[in-house]
XYZ file of C-alpha atoms in Angstrom:
154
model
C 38.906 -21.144 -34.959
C 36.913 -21.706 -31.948
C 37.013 -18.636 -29.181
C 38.005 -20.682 -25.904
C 35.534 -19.110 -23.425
C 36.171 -19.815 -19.768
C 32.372 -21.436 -20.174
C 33.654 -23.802 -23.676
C 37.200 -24.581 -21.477
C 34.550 -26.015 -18.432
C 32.686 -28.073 -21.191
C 36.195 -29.811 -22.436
C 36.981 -30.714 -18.731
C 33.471 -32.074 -17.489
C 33.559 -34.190 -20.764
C 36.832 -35.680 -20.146
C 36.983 -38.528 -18.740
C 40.981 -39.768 -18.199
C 41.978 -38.899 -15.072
C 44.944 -35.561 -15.630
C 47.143 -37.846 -13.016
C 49.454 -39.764 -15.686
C 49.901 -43.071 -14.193
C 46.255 -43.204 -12.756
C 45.074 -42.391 -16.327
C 47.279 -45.254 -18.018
C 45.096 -47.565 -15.347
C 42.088 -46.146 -16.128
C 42.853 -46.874 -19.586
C 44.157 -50.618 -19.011
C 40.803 -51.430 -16.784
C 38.586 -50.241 -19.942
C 41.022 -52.506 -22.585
C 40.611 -55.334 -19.962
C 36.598 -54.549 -19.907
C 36.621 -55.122 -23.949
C 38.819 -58.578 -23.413
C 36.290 -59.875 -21.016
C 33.679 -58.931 -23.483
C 35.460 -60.747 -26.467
C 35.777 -63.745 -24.469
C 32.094 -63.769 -23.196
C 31.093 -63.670 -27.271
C 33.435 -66.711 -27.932
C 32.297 -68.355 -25.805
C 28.429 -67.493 -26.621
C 29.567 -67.884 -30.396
C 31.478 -71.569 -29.617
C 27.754 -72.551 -27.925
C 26.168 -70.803 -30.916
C 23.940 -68.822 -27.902
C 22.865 -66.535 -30.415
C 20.665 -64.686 -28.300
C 22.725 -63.880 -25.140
C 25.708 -62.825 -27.832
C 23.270 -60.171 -29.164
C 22.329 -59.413 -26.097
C 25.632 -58.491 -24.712
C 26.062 -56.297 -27.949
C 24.415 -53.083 -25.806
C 27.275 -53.960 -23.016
C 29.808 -53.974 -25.535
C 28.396 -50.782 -27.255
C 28.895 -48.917 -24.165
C 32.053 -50.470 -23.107
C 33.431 -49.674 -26.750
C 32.153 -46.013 -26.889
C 34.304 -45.418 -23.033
C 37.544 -47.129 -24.284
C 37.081 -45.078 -27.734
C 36.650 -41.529 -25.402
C 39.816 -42.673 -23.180
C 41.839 -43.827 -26.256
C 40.803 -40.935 -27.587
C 42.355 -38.694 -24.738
C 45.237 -40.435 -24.682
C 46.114 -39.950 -27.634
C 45.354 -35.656 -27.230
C 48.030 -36.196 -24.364
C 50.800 -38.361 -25.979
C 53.295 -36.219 -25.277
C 52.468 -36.356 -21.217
C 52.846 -39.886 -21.103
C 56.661 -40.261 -22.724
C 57.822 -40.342 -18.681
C 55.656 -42.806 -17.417
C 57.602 -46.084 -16.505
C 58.239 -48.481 -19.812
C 57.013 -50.866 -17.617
C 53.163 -49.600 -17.028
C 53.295 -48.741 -20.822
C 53.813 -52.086 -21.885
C 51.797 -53.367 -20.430
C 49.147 -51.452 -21.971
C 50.826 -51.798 -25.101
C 50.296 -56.173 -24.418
C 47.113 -55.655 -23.326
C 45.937 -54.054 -26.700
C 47.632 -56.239 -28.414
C 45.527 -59.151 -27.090
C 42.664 -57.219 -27.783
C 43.256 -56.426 -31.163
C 43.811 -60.206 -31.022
C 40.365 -61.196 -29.725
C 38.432 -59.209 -31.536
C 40.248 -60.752 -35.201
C 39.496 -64.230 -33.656
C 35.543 -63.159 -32.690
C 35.559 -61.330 -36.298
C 37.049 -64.523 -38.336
C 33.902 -66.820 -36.175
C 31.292 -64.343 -37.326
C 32.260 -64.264 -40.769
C 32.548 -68.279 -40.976
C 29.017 -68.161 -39.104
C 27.942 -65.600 -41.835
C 29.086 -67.534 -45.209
C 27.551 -70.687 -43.424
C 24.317 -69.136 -43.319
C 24.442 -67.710 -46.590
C 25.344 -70.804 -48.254
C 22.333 -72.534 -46.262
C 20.118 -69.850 -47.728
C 21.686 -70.796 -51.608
C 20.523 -74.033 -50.747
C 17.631 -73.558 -49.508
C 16.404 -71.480 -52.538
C 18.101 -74.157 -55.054
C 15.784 -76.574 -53.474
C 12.571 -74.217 -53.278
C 12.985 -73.625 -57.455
C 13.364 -77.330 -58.041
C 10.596 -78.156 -56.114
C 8.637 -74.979 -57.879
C 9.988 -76.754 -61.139
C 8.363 -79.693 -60.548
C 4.909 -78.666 -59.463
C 4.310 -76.109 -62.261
C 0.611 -74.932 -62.534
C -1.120 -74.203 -65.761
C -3.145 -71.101 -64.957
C -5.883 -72.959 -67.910
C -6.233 -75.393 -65.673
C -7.735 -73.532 -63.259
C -10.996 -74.707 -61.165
C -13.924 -72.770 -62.566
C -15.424 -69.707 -60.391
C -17.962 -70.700 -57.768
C -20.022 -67.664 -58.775
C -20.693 -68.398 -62.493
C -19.526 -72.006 -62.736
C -17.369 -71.343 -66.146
C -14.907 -69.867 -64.603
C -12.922 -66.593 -64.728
């Protein structure tokens, strides 16, 4: 068990980041959901254009976007109990906007996985067609032009 110093109690509160005020922190908490929406429809888009390169770009935005909504969520969770008040209303919202999230993210996941298995098959192919070709062009190491140093060869 961890001794809760008055130094290790100031550590858990600068390295919290949802606000203690319970409706406040539900908004806090919506804004960074929202964040990760606008995110999954940026990469749909990129992904419907196939902009390869500005998708992986945004990939550091996201990464930093994910790792704040993970912390919040995170906090949230610690505090459950605190949040049973809150208006149904504010909460179901929340609730919604996950939701869509969770929806996003399946429909982003579901693109990059068809985009993956396309690419994969292209590679099959494009080996099936390197052997044939290899097939046909088959060189008999005999055959070999003699050695420029000797002149009969290896």
């Amino acid at each position: 068990m961890v001794n809760q110093t008055p130094h290790n109690s100031q550590q858990k509160n600068d390295a919290t980041i949802l606000p203690r005020e319970r409706v406040m922190a539900i908004n806090v908490l919506l804004k960074s959901t929202q964040n990760l929406i606008d995110i999954a429809e940026r990469e749909a888009q990129f992904l419907a254009q196939n902009d390869m390169m500005n998708f992986y770009i945004l990939q550091d935005e996201k990464a930093h976007i994910t790792n704040r909504y993970e912390k919040l969520s995170s906090e949230f969770r610690e505090r459950i109990v605190e949040f049973r008040g809150v208006d149904r209303s504010i909460l179901e919202r929340l609730e919604k906007t996950q939701i869509m999230l969770g929806e996003k993210t399946a429909e982003n996941n579901v693109i990059v996985a068809s985009m993956h298995d396309r690419a994969k098959q292209k590679t099959q192919s494009s080996l099936v067609t390197v052997q044939a070709l290899a097939q046909q062009y088959q060189v008999n190491i005999d055959e070999q032009p003699a050695s420029k140093h000797n002149g009969k060869g290896v």
